[in-house]
PDB file of C-alpha atoms in Angstrom:
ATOM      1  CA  UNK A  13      65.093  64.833  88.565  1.00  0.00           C
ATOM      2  CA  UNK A  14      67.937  65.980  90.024  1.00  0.00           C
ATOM      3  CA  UNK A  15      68.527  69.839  91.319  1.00  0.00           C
ATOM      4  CA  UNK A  16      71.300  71.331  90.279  1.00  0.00           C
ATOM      5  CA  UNK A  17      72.428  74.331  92.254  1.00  0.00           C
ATOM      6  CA  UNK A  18      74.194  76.188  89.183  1.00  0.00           C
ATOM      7  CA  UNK A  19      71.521  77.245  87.638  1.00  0.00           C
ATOM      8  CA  UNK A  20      69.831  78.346  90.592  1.00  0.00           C
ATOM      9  CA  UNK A  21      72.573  80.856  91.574  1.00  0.00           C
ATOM     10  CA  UNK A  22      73.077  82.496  87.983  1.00  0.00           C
ATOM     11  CA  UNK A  23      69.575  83.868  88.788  1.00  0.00           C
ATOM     12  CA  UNK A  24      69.473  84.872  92.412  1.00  0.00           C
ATOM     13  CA  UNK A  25      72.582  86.222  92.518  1.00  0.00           C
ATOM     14  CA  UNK A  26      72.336  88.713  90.335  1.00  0.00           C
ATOM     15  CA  UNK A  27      68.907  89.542  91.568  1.00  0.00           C
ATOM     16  CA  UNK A  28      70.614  89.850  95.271  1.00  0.00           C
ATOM     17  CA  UNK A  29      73.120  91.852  93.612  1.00  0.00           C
ATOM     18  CA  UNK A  30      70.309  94.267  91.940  1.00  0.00           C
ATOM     19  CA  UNK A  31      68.478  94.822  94.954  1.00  0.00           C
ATOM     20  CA  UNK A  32      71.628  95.345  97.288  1.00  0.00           C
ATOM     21  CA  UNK A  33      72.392  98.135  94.807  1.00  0.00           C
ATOM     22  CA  UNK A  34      69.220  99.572  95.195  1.00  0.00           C
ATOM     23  CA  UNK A  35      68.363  99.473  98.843  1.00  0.00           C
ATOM     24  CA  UNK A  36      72.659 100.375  99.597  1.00  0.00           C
ATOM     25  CA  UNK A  37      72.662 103.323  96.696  1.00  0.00           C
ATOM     26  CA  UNK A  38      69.070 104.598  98.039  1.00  0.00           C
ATOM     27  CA  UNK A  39      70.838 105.075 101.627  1.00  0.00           C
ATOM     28  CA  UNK A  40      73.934 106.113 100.918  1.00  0.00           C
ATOM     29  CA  UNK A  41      74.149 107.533  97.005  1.00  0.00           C
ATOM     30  CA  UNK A  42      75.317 106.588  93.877  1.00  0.00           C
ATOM     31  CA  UNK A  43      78.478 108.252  94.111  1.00  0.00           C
ATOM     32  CA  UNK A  44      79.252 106.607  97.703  1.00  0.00           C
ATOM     33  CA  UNK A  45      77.682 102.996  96.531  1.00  0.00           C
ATOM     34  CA  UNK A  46      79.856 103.054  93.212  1.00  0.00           C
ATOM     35  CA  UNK A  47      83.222 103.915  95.113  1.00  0.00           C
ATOM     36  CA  UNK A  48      82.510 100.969  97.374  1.00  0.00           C
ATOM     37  CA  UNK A  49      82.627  98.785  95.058  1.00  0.00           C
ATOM     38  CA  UNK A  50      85.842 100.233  93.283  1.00  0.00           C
ATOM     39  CA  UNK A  51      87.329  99.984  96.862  1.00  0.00           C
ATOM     40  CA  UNK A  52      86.142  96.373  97.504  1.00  0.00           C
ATOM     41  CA  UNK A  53      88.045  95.750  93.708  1.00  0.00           C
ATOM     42  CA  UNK A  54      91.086  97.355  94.650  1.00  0.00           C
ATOM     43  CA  UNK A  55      91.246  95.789  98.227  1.00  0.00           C
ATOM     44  CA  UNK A  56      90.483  92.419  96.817  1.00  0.00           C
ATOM     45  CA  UNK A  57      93.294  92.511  93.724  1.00  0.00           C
ATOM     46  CA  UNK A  58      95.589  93.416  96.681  1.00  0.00           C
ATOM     47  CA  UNK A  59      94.818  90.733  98.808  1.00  0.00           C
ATOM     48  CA  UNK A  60      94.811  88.404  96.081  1.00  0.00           C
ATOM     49  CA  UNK A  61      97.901  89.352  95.392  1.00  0.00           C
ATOM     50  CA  UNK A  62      99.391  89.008  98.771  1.00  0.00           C
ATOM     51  CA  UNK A  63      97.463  85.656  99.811  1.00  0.00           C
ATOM     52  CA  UNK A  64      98.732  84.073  96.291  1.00  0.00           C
ATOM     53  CA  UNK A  65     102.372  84.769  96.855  1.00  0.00           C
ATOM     54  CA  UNK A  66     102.240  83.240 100.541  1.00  0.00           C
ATOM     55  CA  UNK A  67     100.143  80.193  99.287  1.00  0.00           C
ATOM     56  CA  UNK A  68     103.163  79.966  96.833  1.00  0.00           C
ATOM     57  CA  UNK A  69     105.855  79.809  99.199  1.00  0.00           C
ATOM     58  CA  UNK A  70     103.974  77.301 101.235  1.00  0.00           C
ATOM     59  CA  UNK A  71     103.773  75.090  98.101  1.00  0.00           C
ATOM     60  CA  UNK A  72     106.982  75.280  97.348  1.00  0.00           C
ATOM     61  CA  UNK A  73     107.674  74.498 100.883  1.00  0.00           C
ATOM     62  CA  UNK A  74     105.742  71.476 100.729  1.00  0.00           C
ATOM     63  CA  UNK A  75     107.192  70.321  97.299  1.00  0.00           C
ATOM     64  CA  UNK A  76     110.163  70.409  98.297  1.00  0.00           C
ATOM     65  CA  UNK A  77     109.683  68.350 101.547  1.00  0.00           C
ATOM     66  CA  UNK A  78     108.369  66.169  99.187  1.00  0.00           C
ATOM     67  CA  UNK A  79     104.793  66.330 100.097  1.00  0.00           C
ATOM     68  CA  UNK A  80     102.140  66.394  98.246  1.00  0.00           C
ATOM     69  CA  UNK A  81     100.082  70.024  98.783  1.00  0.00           C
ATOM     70  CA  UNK A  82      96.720  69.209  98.627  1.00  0.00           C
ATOM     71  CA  UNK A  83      95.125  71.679 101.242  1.00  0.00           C
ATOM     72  CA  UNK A  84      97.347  74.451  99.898  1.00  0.00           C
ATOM     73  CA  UNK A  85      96.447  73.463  96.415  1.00  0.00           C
ATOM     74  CA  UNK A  86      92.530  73.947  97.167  1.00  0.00           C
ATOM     75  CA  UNK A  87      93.514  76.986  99.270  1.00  0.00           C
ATOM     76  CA  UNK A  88      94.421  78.290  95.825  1.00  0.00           C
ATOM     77  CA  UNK A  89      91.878  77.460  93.987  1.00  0.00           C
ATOM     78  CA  UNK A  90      89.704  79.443  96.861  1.00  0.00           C
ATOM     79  CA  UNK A  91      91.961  82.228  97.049  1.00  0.00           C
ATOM     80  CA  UNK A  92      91.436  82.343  93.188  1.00  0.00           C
ATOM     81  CA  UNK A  93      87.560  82.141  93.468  1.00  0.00           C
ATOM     82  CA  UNK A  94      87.953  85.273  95.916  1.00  0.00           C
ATOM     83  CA  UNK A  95      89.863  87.316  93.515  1.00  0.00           C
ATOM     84  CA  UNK A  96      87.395  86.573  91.218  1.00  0.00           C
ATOM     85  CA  UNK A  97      84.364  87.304  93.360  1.00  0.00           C
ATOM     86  CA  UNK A  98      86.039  90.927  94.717  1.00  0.00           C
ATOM     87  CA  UNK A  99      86.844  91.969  90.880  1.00  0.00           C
ATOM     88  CA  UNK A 100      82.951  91.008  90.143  1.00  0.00           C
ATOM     89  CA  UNK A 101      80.615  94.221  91.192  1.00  0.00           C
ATOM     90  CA  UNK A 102      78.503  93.976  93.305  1.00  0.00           C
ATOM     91  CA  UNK A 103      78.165  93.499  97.581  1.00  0.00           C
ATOM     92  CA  UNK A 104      76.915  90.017  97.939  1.00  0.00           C
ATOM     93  CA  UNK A 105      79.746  88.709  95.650  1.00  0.00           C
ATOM     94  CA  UNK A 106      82.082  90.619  97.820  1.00  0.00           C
ATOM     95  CA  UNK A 107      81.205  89.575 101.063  1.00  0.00           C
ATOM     96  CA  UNK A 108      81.324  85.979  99.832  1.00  0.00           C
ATOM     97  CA  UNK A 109      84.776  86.399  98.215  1.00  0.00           C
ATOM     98  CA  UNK A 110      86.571  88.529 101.756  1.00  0.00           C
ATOM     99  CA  UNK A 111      84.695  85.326 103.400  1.00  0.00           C
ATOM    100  CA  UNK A 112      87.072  82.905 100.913  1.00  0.00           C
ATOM    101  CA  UNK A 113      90.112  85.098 102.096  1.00  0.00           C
ATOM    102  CA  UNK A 114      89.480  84.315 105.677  1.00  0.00           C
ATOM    103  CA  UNK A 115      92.229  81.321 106.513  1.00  0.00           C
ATOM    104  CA  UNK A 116      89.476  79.552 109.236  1.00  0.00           C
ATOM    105  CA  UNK A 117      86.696  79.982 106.516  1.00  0.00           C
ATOM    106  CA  UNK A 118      89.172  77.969 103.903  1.00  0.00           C
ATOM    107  CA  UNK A 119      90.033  75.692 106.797  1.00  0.00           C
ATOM    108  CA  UNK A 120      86.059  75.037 107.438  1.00  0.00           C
ATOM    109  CA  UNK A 121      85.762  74.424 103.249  1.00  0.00           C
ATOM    110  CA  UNK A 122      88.687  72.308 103.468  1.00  0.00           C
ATOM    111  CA  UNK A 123      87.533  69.820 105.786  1.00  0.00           C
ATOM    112  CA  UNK A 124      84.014  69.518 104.314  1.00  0.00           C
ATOM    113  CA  UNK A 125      85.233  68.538 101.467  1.00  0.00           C
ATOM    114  CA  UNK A 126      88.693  66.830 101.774  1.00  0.00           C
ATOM    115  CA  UNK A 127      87.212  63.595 102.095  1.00  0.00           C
ATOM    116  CA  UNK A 128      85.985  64.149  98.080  1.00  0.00           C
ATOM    117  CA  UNK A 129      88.645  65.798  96.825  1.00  0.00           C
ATOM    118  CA  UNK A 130      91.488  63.003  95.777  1.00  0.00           C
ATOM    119  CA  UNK A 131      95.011  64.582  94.493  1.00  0.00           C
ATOM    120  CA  UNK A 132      97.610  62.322  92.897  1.00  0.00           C
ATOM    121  CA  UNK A 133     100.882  63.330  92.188  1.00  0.00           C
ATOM    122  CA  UNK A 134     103.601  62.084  89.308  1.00  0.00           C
ATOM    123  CA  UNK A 135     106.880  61.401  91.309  1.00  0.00           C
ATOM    124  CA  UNK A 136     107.664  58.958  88.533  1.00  0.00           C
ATOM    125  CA  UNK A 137     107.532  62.056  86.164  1.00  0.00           C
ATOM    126  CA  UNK A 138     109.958  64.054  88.236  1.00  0.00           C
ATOM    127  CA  UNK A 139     112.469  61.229  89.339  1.00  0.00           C
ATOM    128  CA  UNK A 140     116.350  62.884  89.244  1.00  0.00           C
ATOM    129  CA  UNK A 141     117.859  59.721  89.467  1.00  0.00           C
ATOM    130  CA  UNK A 142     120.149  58.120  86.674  1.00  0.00           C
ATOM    131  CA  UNK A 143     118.738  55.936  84.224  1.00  0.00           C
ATOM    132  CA  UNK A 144     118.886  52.426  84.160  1.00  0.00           C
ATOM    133  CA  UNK A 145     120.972  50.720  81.233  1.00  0.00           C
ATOM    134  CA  UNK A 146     118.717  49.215  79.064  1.00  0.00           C
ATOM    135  CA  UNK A 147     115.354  50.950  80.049  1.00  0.00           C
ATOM    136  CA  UNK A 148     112.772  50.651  77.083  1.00  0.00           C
ATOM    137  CA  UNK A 149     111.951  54.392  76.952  1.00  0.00           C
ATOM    138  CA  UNK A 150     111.854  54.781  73.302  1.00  0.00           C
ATOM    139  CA  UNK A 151     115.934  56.538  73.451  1.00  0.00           C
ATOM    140  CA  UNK A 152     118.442  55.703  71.315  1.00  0.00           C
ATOM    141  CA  UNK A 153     121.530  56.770  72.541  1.00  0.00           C
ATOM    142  CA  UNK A 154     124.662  56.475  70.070  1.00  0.00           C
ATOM    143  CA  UNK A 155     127.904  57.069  69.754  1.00  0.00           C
ATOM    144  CA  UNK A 156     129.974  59.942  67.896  1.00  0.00           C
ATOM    145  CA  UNK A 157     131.486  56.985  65.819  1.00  0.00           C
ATOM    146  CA  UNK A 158     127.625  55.549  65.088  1.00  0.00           C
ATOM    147  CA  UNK A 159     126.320  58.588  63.845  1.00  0.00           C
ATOM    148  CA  UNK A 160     126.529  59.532  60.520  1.00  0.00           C
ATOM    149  CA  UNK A 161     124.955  61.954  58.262  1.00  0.00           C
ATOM    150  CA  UNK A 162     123.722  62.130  54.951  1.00  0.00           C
ATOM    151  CA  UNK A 163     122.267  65.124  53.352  1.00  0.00           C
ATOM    152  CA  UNK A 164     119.356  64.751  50.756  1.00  0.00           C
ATOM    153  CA  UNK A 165     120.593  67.159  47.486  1.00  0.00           C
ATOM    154  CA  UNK A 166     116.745  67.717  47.126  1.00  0.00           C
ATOM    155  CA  UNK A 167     116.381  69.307  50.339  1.00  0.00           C
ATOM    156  CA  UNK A 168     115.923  73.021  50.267  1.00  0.00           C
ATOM    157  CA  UNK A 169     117.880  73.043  53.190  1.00  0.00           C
ATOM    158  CA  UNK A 170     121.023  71.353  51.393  1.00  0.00           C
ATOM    159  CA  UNK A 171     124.291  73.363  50.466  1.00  0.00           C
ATOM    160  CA  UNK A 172     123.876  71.428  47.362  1.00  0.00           C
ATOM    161  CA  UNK A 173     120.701  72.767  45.721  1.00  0.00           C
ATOM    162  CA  UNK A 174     120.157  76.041  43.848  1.00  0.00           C
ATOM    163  CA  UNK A 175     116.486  75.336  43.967  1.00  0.00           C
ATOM    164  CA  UNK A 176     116.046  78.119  46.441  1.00  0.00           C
ATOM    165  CA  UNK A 177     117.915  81.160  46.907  1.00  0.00           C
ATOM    166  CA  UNK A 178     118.251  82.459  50.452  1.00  0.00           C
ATOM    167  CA  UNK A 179     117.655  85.872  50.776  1.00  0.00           C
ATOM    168  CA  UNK A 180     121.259  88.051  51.966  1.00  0.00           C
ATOM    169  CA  UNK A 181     123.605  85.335  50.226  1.00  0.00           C
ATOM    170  CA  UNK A 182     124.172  85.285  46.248  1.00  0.00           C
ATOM    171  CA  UNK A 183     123.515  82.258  44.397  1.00  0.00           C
ATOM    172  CA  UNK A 184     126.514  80.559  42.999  1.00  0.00           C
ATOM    173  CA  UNK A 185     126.419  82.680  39.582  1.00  0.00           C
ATOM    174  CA  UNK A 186     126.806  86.059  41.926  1.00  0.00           C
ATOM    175  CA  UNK A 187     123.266  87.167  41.987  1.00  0.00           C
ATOM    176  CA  UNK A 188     121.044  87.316  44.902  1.00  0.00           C
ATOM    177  CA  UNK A 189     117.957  85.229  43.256  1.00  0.00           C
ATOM    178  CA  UNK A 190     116.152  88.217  41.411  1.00  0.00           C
TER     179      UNK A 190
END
């Protein structure tokens, strides 16, 4: 049977978390211990918020050399787990989340797990260049001359029908539908 590591951490975590609480707020305070962890919040939405918009700039970057941004792209994803981890309470989950927002610690993460991690990109999806004539994409192009209309008198939508009065505009009789 195979051990999964999930699990695992949805019960020792929070049982680290407990008993930093405990041995933290019995040397410091309440007070103290619950202001550290508003701090740790606050410092961590603000870093979030700074790392994210300098990740996005160097994707962009990259995009636009026309390279795909895979280490930036699980930089993100890290930077993301961070923010997440800071916002949670609690001391362990905040010294592993100001670990994420360390650029060597990403770097470290990165390279372990690179080799696993495969991204693909769509240039085919995002090609600016002209279509070719005759290209079976499912378009049909016509002309102003091939085009032609023809109204169903059924339609509620049709100028022709009194089926359904629209509300503002009178009916052809001169009453608004009431």
């Amino acid at each position: 049977m195979r051990f999964s590591l999930i699990p695992f951490l949805l019960l020792v975590v929070p049982l680290a978390e407990i008993a930093a609480f405990v041995v933290i707020g019995g040397q410091i305070g309440v007070w103290a211990t619950l202001g550290m962890v508003l701090l740790t919040a606050i410092i961590g939405s603000i870093l979030l918020r700074w790392q994210g918009v300098g990740l996005f700039n160097r994707i962009n970057t990259e995009l636009r050399a026309n390279r795909v941004p895979g280490r930036e792209l699980v930089h993100g994803v890290m930077i993301l787990i961070a923010g997440v981890l800071l916002l949670t309470p609690g001391f362990v989950t905040d010294s592993l989340g100001f670990l994420l927002f360390v650029p060597g610690i990403r770097d470290l993460v990165w390279r372990s797990v690179k080799d696993r991690i495969v991204v693909q990109s769509m240039s085919a999806g995002f090609d600016s260049r002209a279509r070719r004539p005759g290209k079976a994409d499912g378009v049909v192009d016509l002309d102003e001359d091939e085009f032609q209309r023809h109204p169903d008198p059924s339609s509620p939508w049709s100028e022709e029908t009194d089926r359904l009065s629209r509300p503002g505009k009178p009916d052809r009789d001169g009453s608004n539908g009431l």
